């Protein structure tokens, strides 16, 4: 039962953090959203900071797990890259509120929490760098700095949380395919 209440609290916090921002959301706002007294809320969470940190962990770990599954396949590097972009886009659009909170609010906590979040995001960045390096080693990609390439790709993909609309002209999969094609063309351009 407590687990379900925590999930309800986390879901309410995600909605409030997305709508109002982390700093503008009070613990009382979260308590009100789930029908608890402020003091009772602390039975389930230690602090608002801890709640945002857990939400951030959950979001980043979701991205990491999905990409690790793709990396572990025997697919050619271009297909792993394409699947990675698709999976990234699907995750952002499927969990749009949580992704928004992650991308907009994760570094609102200050140290030492920001260091933990940097470590988690670096883990994900390193997986993308690994795919790009494998493409370079296979002679498929030509990239001067795979980390900069990965940062550029993730920056473009992550910005989707700002403009994607479920009822828009393209589905998340169609956008992912367009982005993957664009990035793959760029990664291959310098090959001789």
Coordinates of N, CA and C in Angstrom, one line a residue:
X1 N 0.8 -1.2 0.0 CA 0.0 0.0 0.0 C 0.9 1.3 0.0
X2 N 1.9 1.3 0.8 CA 2.8 2.4 0.9 C 3.5 2.7 -0.5
X3 N 3.8 1.6 -1.2 CA 4.4 1.7 -2.5 C 3.5 2.4 -3.5
X4 N 2.2 2.1 -3.4 CA 1.2 2.7 -4.3 C 1.1 4.2 -4.0
X5 N 1.1 4.5 -2.7 CA 1.0 5.9 -2.3 C 2.2 6.7 -2.7
X6 N 3.4 6.1 -2.6 CA 4.6 6.8 -3.1 C 4.5 7.0 -4.6
X7 N 4.0 6.1 -5.3 CA 3.9 6.2 -6.8 C 2.9 7.4 -7.1
X8 N 1.8 7.4 -6.3 CA 0.8 8.5 -6.5 C 1.5 9.9 -6.2
X9 N 2.3 9.9 -5.1 CA 3.0 11.1 -4.7 C 4.0 11.6 -5.8
X10 N 4.7 10.6 -6.3 CA 5.7 10.9 -7.4 C 5.0 11.4 -8.7
X11 N 3.9 10.7 -9.0 CA 3.1 11.1 -10.2 C 2.6 12.6 -10.0
X12 N 2.1 12.9 -8.8 CA 1.6 14.2 -8.6 C 2.7 15.2 -8.6
X13 N 3.9 14.9 -8.1 CA 5.0 15.8 -8.1 C 5.5 16.0 -9.5
X14 N 5.5 15.0 -10.3 CA 5.9 15.2 -11.7 C 5.0 16.2 -12.4
X15 N 3.7 16.0 -12.2 CA 2.8 17.0 -12.9 C 3.0 18.4 -12.3
X16 N 3.2 18.5 -11.0 CA 3.4 19.9 -10.5 C 4.7 20.5 -10.9
X17 N 5.8 19.7 -10.9 CA 7.1 20.2 -11.3 C 7.0 20.6 -12.8
X18 N 6.3 19.8 -13.6 CA 6.2 20.2 -15.0 C 5.4 21.5 -15.2
X19 N 4.3 21.6 -14.5 CA 3.4 22.8 -14.6 C 4.0 24.0 -14.0
X20 N 4.5 23.9 -12.7 CA 4.9 25.1 -12.0 C 6.4 25.3 -11.9
X21 N 7.1 24.2 -12.2 CA 8.6 24.2 -11.9 C 8.9 23.7 -10.5
X22 N 10.1 23.2 -10.4 CA 10.5 22.6 -9.1 C 10.4 23.6 -8.0
X23 N 11.1 24.7 -8.2 CA 11.2 25.7 -7.1 C 9.9 26.4 -6.7
X24 N 8.9 26.5 -7.7 CA 7.6 27.1 -7.4 C 6.6 26.1 -6.8
X25 N 7.0 24.8 -6.8 CA 6.1 23.8 -6.2 C 6.5 23.6 -4.7
X26 N 5.6 23.7 -3.9 CA 5.8 23.5 -2.4 C 5.5 22.1 -2.0
X27 N 6.0 21.7 -0.9 CA 5.6 20.4 -0.3 C 4.1 20.3 -0.1
X28 N 3.6 21.5 0.4 CA 2.1 21.6 0.6 C 1.4 21.3 -0.7
X29 N 1.9 21.8 -1.8 CA 1.2 21.6 -3.1 C 1.1 20.1 -3.4
X30 N 2.2 19.4 -3.1 CA 2.3 18.0 -3.4 C 1.3 17.3 -2.5
X31 N 1.3 17.6 -1.2 CA 0.4 17.0 -0.2 C -1.0 17.2 -0.6
X32 N -1.4 18.4 -1.0 CA -2.7 18.8 -1.4 C -3.2 17.9 -2.6
X33 N -2.2 17.7 -3.6 CA -2.5 17.0 -4.8 C -2.9 15.5 -4.5
X34 N -2.4 15.0 -3.4 CA -2.6 13.6 -3.1 C -3.5 13.4 -1.9
X35 N -4.1 14.5 -1.4 CA -5.0 14.4 -0.3 C -4.4 14.0 1.0
X36 N -3.2 14.5 1.3 CA -2.5 14.2 2.6 C -2.2 15.5 3.3
X37 N -2.1 15.4 4.6 CA -1.6 16.5 5.3 C -0.1 16.6 5.1
X38 N 0.5 17.8 5.1 CA 1.9 18.0 4.9 C 2.8 17.1 5.7
X39 N 2.5 17.0 7.0 CA 3.2 16.1 7.9 C 3.1 14.6 7.5
X40 N 2.0 14.2 7.0 CA 1.8 12.8 6.6 C 2.6 12.5 5.4
X41 N 2.8 13.5 4.5 CA 3.6 13.3 3.3 C 5.0 12.8 3.6
X42 N 5.5 13.3 4.7 CA 6.9 12.9 5.1 C 7.0 11.5 5.6
X43 N 5.9 10.8 5.7 CA 5.9 9.3 6.0 C 6.4 8.6 4.7
X44 N 6.2 9.2 3.6 CA 6.5 8.6 2.3 C 7.7 9.2 1.6
X45 N 8.0 10.4 1.9 CA 9.2 11.0 1.3 C 10.0 11.8 2.4
X46 N 11.3 11.8 2.2 CA 12.2 12.5 3.1 C 12.1 14.0 2.9
X47 N 12.1 14.4 1.6 CA 12.1 15.8 1.3 C 11.7 16.0 -0.2
X48 N 11.4 17.2 -0.6 CA 11.1 17.5 -2.0 C 12.3 17.2 -2.8
X49 N 13.5 17.5 -2.3 CA 14.8 17.3 -3.0 C 14.9 15.8 -3.3
X50 N 14.7 15.0 -2.3 CA 14.8 13.6 -2.5 C 13.8 13.0 -3.5
X51 N 12.7 13.6 -3.5 CA 11.6 13.2 -4.5 C 12.1 13.5 -5.9
X52 N 12.6 14.7 -6.1 CA 13.1 15.1 -7.5 C 14.3 14.2 -7.9
X53 N 15.1 13.9 -6.9 CA 16.3 13.1 -7.2 C 15.8 11.7 -7.6
X54 N 14.8 11.1 -6.9 CA 14.3 9.8 -7.3 C 13.7 9.8 -8.7
X55 N 12.9 10.8 -9.0 CA 12.3 11.0 -10.3 C 13.3 11.0 -11.4
X56 N 14.4 11.8 -11.1 CA 15.5 11.9 -12.0 C 16.2 10.6 -12.3
X57 N 16.4 9.9 -11.2 CA 17.0 8.5 -11.3 C 16.2 7.6 -12.2
X58 N 14.9 7.6 -11.9 CA 14.0 6.8 -12.6 C 14.0 7.1 -14.1
X59 N 14.0 8.4 -14.4 CA 13.9 8.8 -15.8 C 15.2 8.4 -16.5
X60 N 16.4 8.8 -16.0 CA 17.7 8.5 -16.6 C 17.9 7.0 -16.7
X61 N 17.5 6.2 -15.7 CA 17.7 4.8 -15.8 C 16.8 4.2 -16.8
X62 N 15.7 4.8 -17.1 CA 14.8 4.3 -18.2 C 15.5 4.4 -19.5
X63 N 16.1 5.6 -19.7 CA 16.9 5.8 -21.0 C 18.1 4.8 -21.1
X64 N 18.8 4.7 -20.0 CA 20.0 3.8 -20.0 C 19.6 2.4 -20.3
X65 N 18.6 1.8 -19.6 CA 18.2 0.4 -19.8 C 17.9 0.1 -21.2
X66 N 17.1 1.0 -21.8 CA 16.7 0.8 -23.2 C 17.8 0.8 -24.1
X67 N 18.8 1.7 -24.0 CA 19.9 1.8 -24.9 C 20.9 0.6 -24.7
X68 N 21.0 0.2 -23.4 CA 21.9 -0.9 -23.2 C 21.4 -2.2 -23.9
X69 N 20.0 -2.3 -23.9 CA 19.4 -3.5 -24.6 C 19.7 -3.5 -26.0
X70 N 19.7 -2.3 -26.6 CA 20.0 -2.1 -28.1 C 21.5 -2.4 -28.3
X71 N 22.4 -1.9 -27.5 CA 23.8 -2.1 -27.6 C 24.1 -3.6 -27.6
X72 N 23.4 -4.3 -26.7 CA 23.7 -5.7 -26.5 C 23.3 -6.6 -27.7
X73 N 22.6 -6.1 -28.7 CA 22.2 -6.9 -29.8 C 23.3 -7.0 -30.8
X74 N 23.1 -7.9 -31.8 CA 24.1 -8.1 -32.8 C 23.8 -7.3 -34.1
X75 N 22.9 -6.3 -33.9 CA 22.6 -5.5 -35.1 C 23.8 -4.7 -35.6
X76 N 23.8 -4.4 -36.9 CA 24.9 -3.5 -37.4 C 24.8 -2.2 -36.7
X77 N 25.9 -1.5 -36.6 CA 26.0 -0.3 -35.8 C 25.0 0.8 -36.3
X78 N 24.8 0.9 -37.6 CA 23.8 1.9 -38.1 C 22.4 1.6 -37.6
X79 N 22.1 0.3 -37.5 CA 20.8 -0.1 -37.0 C 20.6 0.1 -35.5
X80 N 21.7 -0.1 -34.8 CA 21.7 0.1 -33.4 C 21.5 1.6 -33.1
X81 N 22.2 2.4 -33.9 CA 22.1 3.9 -33.8 C 20.6 4.3 -34.1
X82 N 20.1 3.8 -35.2 CA 18.7 4.1 -35.5 C 17.7 3.7 -34.4
X83 N 17.9 2.5 -33.9 CA 17.0 2.0 -32.9 C 17.2 2.8 -31.6
X84 N 18.4 3.3 -31.3 CA 18.7 4.1 -30.2 C 17.9 5.4 -30.3
X85 N 17.9 6.0 -31.4 CA 17.2 7.3 -31.6 C 15.7 7.0 -31.5
X86 N 15.2 6.0 -32.1 CA 13.7 5.6 -32.0 C 13.4 5.4 -30.5
X87 N 14.2 4.7 -29.8 CA 13.9 4.4 -28.4 C 13.9 5.6 -27.5
X88 N 14.9 6.5 -27.8 CA 15.0 7.7 -27.0 C 13.7 8.6 -27.3
X89 N 13.3 8.7 -28.5 CA 12.2 9.5 -28.8 C 10.9 8.9 -28.2
X90 N 10.8 7.6 -28.3 CA 9.6 6.9 -27.8 C 9.5 7.1 -26.3
X91 N 10.7 7.0 -25.6 CA 10.7 7.2 -24.1 C 10.3 8.7 -23.8
X92 N 10.9 9.6 -24.5 CA 10.5 11.0 -24.2 C 9.0 11.3 -24.4
X93 N 8.5 10.8 -25.5 CA 7.1 11.1 -25.8 C 6.1 10.2 -25.0
X94 N 6.5 9.0 -24.6 CA 5.7 8.2 -23.8 C 5.6 8.7 -22.4
X95 N 6.7 9.2 -21.9 CA 6.8 9.8 -20.5 C 7.2 11.3 -20.6
X96 N 6.3 12.0 -21.3 CA 6.6 13.4 -21.6 C 6.7 14.2 -20.4
X97 N 5.8 14.1 -19.4 CA 5.9 14.9 -18.2 C 7.2 14.6 -17.4
X98 N 7.5 13.3 -17.3 CA 8.7 12.9 -16.5 C 10.0 13.4 -17.3
X99 N 9.9 13.3 -18.6 CA 11.1 13.7 -19.4 C 11.2 15.2 -19.3
X100 N 10.1 16.0 -19.3 CA 10.2 17.4 -19.1 C 10.8 17.8 -17.8
X101 N 10.4 17.1 -16.8 CA 11.0 17.4 -15.4 C 12.4 17.1 -15.4
X102 N 12.8 15.9 -16.0 CA 14.2 15.6 -16.1 C 15.0 16.6 -16.8
X103 N 14.6 17.0 -18.0 CA 15.4 17.9 -18.8 C 15.4 19.3 -18.4
X104 N 14.3 19.7 -17.7 CA 14.2 21.1 -17.3 C 14.6 21.3 -15.8
X105 N 14.4 20.4 -14.9 CA 14.5 20.6 -13.5 C 15.6 19.8 -12.8
X106 N 16.2 18.8 -13.5 CA 17.1 17.9 -12.8 C 18.3 18.6 -12.1
X107 N 18.8 19.6 -12.6 CA 19.9 20.3 -12.0 C 19.5 21.5 -11.1
X108 N 18.3 21.4 -10.6 CA 17.8 22.4 -9.7 C 18.2 22.1 -8.2
X109 N 18.8 21.0 -8.0 CA 19.0 20.5 -6.6 C 20.3 21.1 -6.0
X110 N 21.3 21.4 -6.8 CA 22.6 21.8 -6.2 C 23.4 20.6 -5.8
X111 N 24.6 20.9 -5.3 CA 25.5 19.9 -4.9 C 25.1 19.3 -3.6
X112 N 25.3 18.1 -3.3 CA 26.0 17.0 -4.1 C 25.1 16.3 -5.1
X113 N 23.8 16.7 -5.1 CA 22.9 16.0 -6.0 C 23.2 16.2 -7.4
X114 N 23.7 17.4 -7.8 CA 24.1 17.6 -9.2 C 25.2 16.7 -9.7
X115 N 26.1 16.3 -8.8 CA 27.2 15.4 -9.1 C 26.6 14.0 -9.4
X116 N 25.7 13.6 -8.6 CA 25.0 12.3 -8.9 C 24.3 12.3 -10.2
X117 N 23.6 13.4 -10.5 CA 22.9 13.5 -11.8 C 23.8 13.5 -12.9
X118 N 24.9 14.3 -12.8 CA 25.9 14.3 -13.9 C 26.5 12.9 -14.1
X119 N 26.7 12.1 -13.1 CA 27.3 10.8 -13.2 C 26.3 9.9 -14.0
X120 N 25.0 10.1 -13.7 CA 23.9 9.3 -14.4 C 23.8 9.7 -15.8
X121 N 23.8 11.0 -16.1 CA 23.7 11.5 -17.5 C 25.0 11.1 -18.3
X122 N 26.1 11.2 -17.6 CA 27.4 10.8 -18.3 C 27.3 9.3 -18.7
X123 N 26.7 8.5 -17.9 CA 26.6 7.1 -18.2 C 25.8 6.9 -19.5
X124 N 24.8 7.6 -19.6 CA 24.0 7.6 -20.9 C 24.7 8.2 -22.0
X125 N 25.4 9.3 -21.8 CA 26.2 9.9 -22.9 C 27.3 8.9 -23.3
X126 N 27.9 8.2 -22.4 CA 29.0 7.3 -22.8 C 28.5 6.1 -23.6
X127 N 27.2 5.7 -23.4 CA 26.7 4.7 -24.2 C 26.5 5.1 -25.7
X128 N 26.1 6.4 -25.9 CA 26.0 7.0 -27.2 C 27.4 7.1 -27.8
X129 N 28.3 7.6 -27.0 CA 29.7 7.7 -27.5 C 30.2 6.3 -28.0
X130 N 29.9 5.3 -27.2 CA 30.3 3.9 -27.6 C 29.8 3.5 -28.9
X131 N 28.5 3.8 -29.2 CA 27.9 3.4 -30.5 C 28.6 4.2 -31.6
X132 N 28.9 5.4 -31.4 CA 29.5 6.2 -32.4 C 31.0 5.7 -32.6
X133 N 31.7 5.5 -31.6 CA 33.0 4.9 -31.7 C 33.1 3.6 -32.4
X134 N 32.1 2.7 -32.2 CA 32.0 1.5 -32.9 C 31.8 1.7 -34.4
X135 N 31.0 2.7 -34.7 CA 30.7 3.0 -36.1 C 32.0 3.6 -36.8
X136 N 32.8 4.3 -36.0 CA 34.1 4.8 -36.5 C 35.0 3.7 -36.7
X137 N 35.1 2.8 -35.8 CA 36.0 1.6 -35.8 C 35.6 0.7 -37.0
X138 N 34.3 0.6 -37.3 CA 33.9 -0.2 -38.4 C 34.0 0.5 -39.8
X139 N 34.4 1.7 -39.8 CA 34.5 2.5 -41.0 C 33.2 3.0 -41.5
X140 N 32.2 3.0 -40.7 CA 30.9 3.4 -41.1 C 30.7 4.9 -40.9
X141 N 31.2 5.4 -39.8 CA 31.1 6.8 -39.4 C 32.5 7.5 -39.5
X142 N 32.4 8.8 -39.8 CA 33.7 9.6 -39.7 C 33.4 10.8 -38.9
X143 N 33.9 10.7 -37.7 CA 33.6 11.8 -36.7 C 35.0 12.2 -36.0
X144 N 35.2 13.4 -35.9 CA 36.4 13.9 -35.2 C 36.4 13.7 -33.7
X145 N 35.2 14.0 -33.1 CA 35.1 13.8 -31.6 C 33.7 13.2 -31.4
X146 N 33.7 11.9 -31.0 CA 32.5 11.2 -30.8 C 31.6 11.8 -29.6
X147 N 32.3 12.3 -28.6 CA 31.6 12.9 -27.5 C 30.8 14.1 -27.9
X148 N 31.4 15.0 -28.7 CA 30.7 16.2 -29.2 C 29.6 15.7 -30.2
X149 N 29.8 14.7 -31.0 CA 28.7 14.2 -31.8 C 27.5 13.7 -31.0
X150 N 27.9 12.9 -29.9 CA 26.8 12.4 -29.0 C 26.1 13.5 -28.3
X151 N 26.8 14.5 -27.9 CA 26.1 15.6 -27.2 C 25.2 16.4 -28.2
X152 N 25.6 16.6 -29.4 CA 24.8 17.2 -30.4 C 23.6 16.5 -30.7
X153 N 23.7 15.2 -30.8 CA 22.6 14.3 -31.1 C 21.6 14.3 -30.0
X154 N 22.1 14.1 -28.8 CA 21.2 14.1 -27.6 C 20.5 15.5 -27.4
X155 N 21.3 16.6 -27.6 CA 20.7 17.9 -27.5 C 19.5 18.1 -28.4
X156 N 19.7 17.6 -29.6 CA 18.6 17.7 -30.6 C 17.4 16.9 -30.2
X157 N 17.7 15.6 -29.8 CA 16.6 14.7 -29.5 C 15.9 15.2 -28.2
X158 N 16.7 15.7 -27.2 CA 16.0 16.1 -26.0 C 15.1 17.3 -26.1
X159 N 15.4 18.1 -27.1 CA 14.6 19.4 -27.2 C 13.2 19.0 -27.7
X160 N 13.0 17.8 -28.1 CA 11.7 17.4 -28.6 C 10.6 17.6 -27.5
X161 N 11.0 17.5 -26.2 CA 10.0 17.7 -25.1 C 9.4 19.1 -25.2
X162 N 10.0 20.0 -25.8 CA 9.5 21.4 -25.9 C 8.5 21.6 -27.0
X163 N 8.6 20.8 -28.1 CA 7.7 21.0 -29.2 C 6.9 19.9 -29.7
X164 N 7.1 18.7 -29.2 CA 6.3 17.5 -29.7 C 4.9 17.6 -29.2
X165 N 4.0 17.4 -30.2 CA 2.5 17.3 -29.9 C 2.0 16.0 -30.4
X166 N 1.3 15.3 -29.5 CA 0.7 14.0 -29.9 C -0.1 14.1 -31.1
X167 N -0.9 15.2 -31.3 CA -1.8 15.4 -32.4 C -1.1 16.2 -33.5
X168 N 0.2 16.3 -33.5 CA 1.0 17.0 -34.5 C 1.1 16.3 -35.9
X169 N 1.8 16.9 -36.8 CA 1.9 16.4 -38.2 C 2.5 15.0 -38.2
X170 N 3.5 14.8 -37.4 CA 4.3 13.5 -37.4 C 4.2 12.8 -36.1
X171 N 4.2 11.5 -36.1 CA 4.2 10.7 -34.9 C 5.7 10.7 -34.4
X172 N 5.8 10.3 -33.1 CA 7.1 10.2 -32.5 C 8.1 9.3 -33.4
X173 N 7.5 8.2 -33.9 CA 8.4 7.3 -34.7 C 8.8 8.0 -36.0
X174 N 7.9 8.7 -36.6 CA 8.3 9.4 -37.9 C 9.3 10.5 -37.6
X175 N 9.2 11.2 -36.5 CA 10.2 12.2 -36.1 C 11.5 11.5 -35.9
X176 N 11.5 10.4 -35.1 CA 12.7 9.7 -34.8 C 13.4 9.2 -36.1
X177 N 12.6 8.7 -37.0 CA 13.2 8.2 -38.3 C 13.9 9.4 -39.1
X178 N 13.2 10.5 -39.1 CA 13.8 11.7 -39.8 C 15.1 12.1 -39.1
X179 N 15.0 12.2 -37.8 CA 16.2 12.6 -37.0 C 17.4 11.5 -37.3
X180 N 17.0 10.3 -37.2 CA 18.1 9.2 -37.4 C 18.7 9.4 -38.8
X181 N 17.9 9.6 -39.8 CA 18.4 9.7 -41.1 C 19.3 11.0 -41.2
X182 N 18.9 12.1 -40.6 CA 19.7 13.3 -40.6 C 21.0 13.1 -39.9
X183 N 21.0 12.5 -38.8 CA 22.2 12.2 -38.0 C 23.1 11.2 -38.7
X184 N 22.5 10.1 -39.2 CA 23.4 9.1 -39.9 C 24.0 9.8 -41.2
X185 N 23.3 10.6 -41.9 CA 23.9 11.3 -43.0 C 25.1 12.1 -42.6
X186 N 24.9 12.8 -41.5 CA 26.0 13.7 -41.0 C 27.2 12.9 -40.5
X187 N 26.9 11.7 -39.8 CA 28.0 10.9 -39.3 C 28.8 10.3 -40.4
X188 N 28.2 10.0 -41.5 CA 28.8 9.4 -42.7 C 29.5 10.4 -43.6
X189 N 29.2 11.6 -43.6 CA 29.6 12.6 -44.6 C 31.1 12.6 -44.8
X190 N 31.9 12.6 -43.8 CA 33.3 12.7 -43.9 C 34.1 11.4 -44.4
X191 N 33.3 10.4 -44.6 CA 34.0 9.1 -45.0 C 34.6 9.3 -46.4
X192 N 35.8 8.7 -46.5 CA 36.4 8.7 -47.9 C 36.6 7.3 -48.3

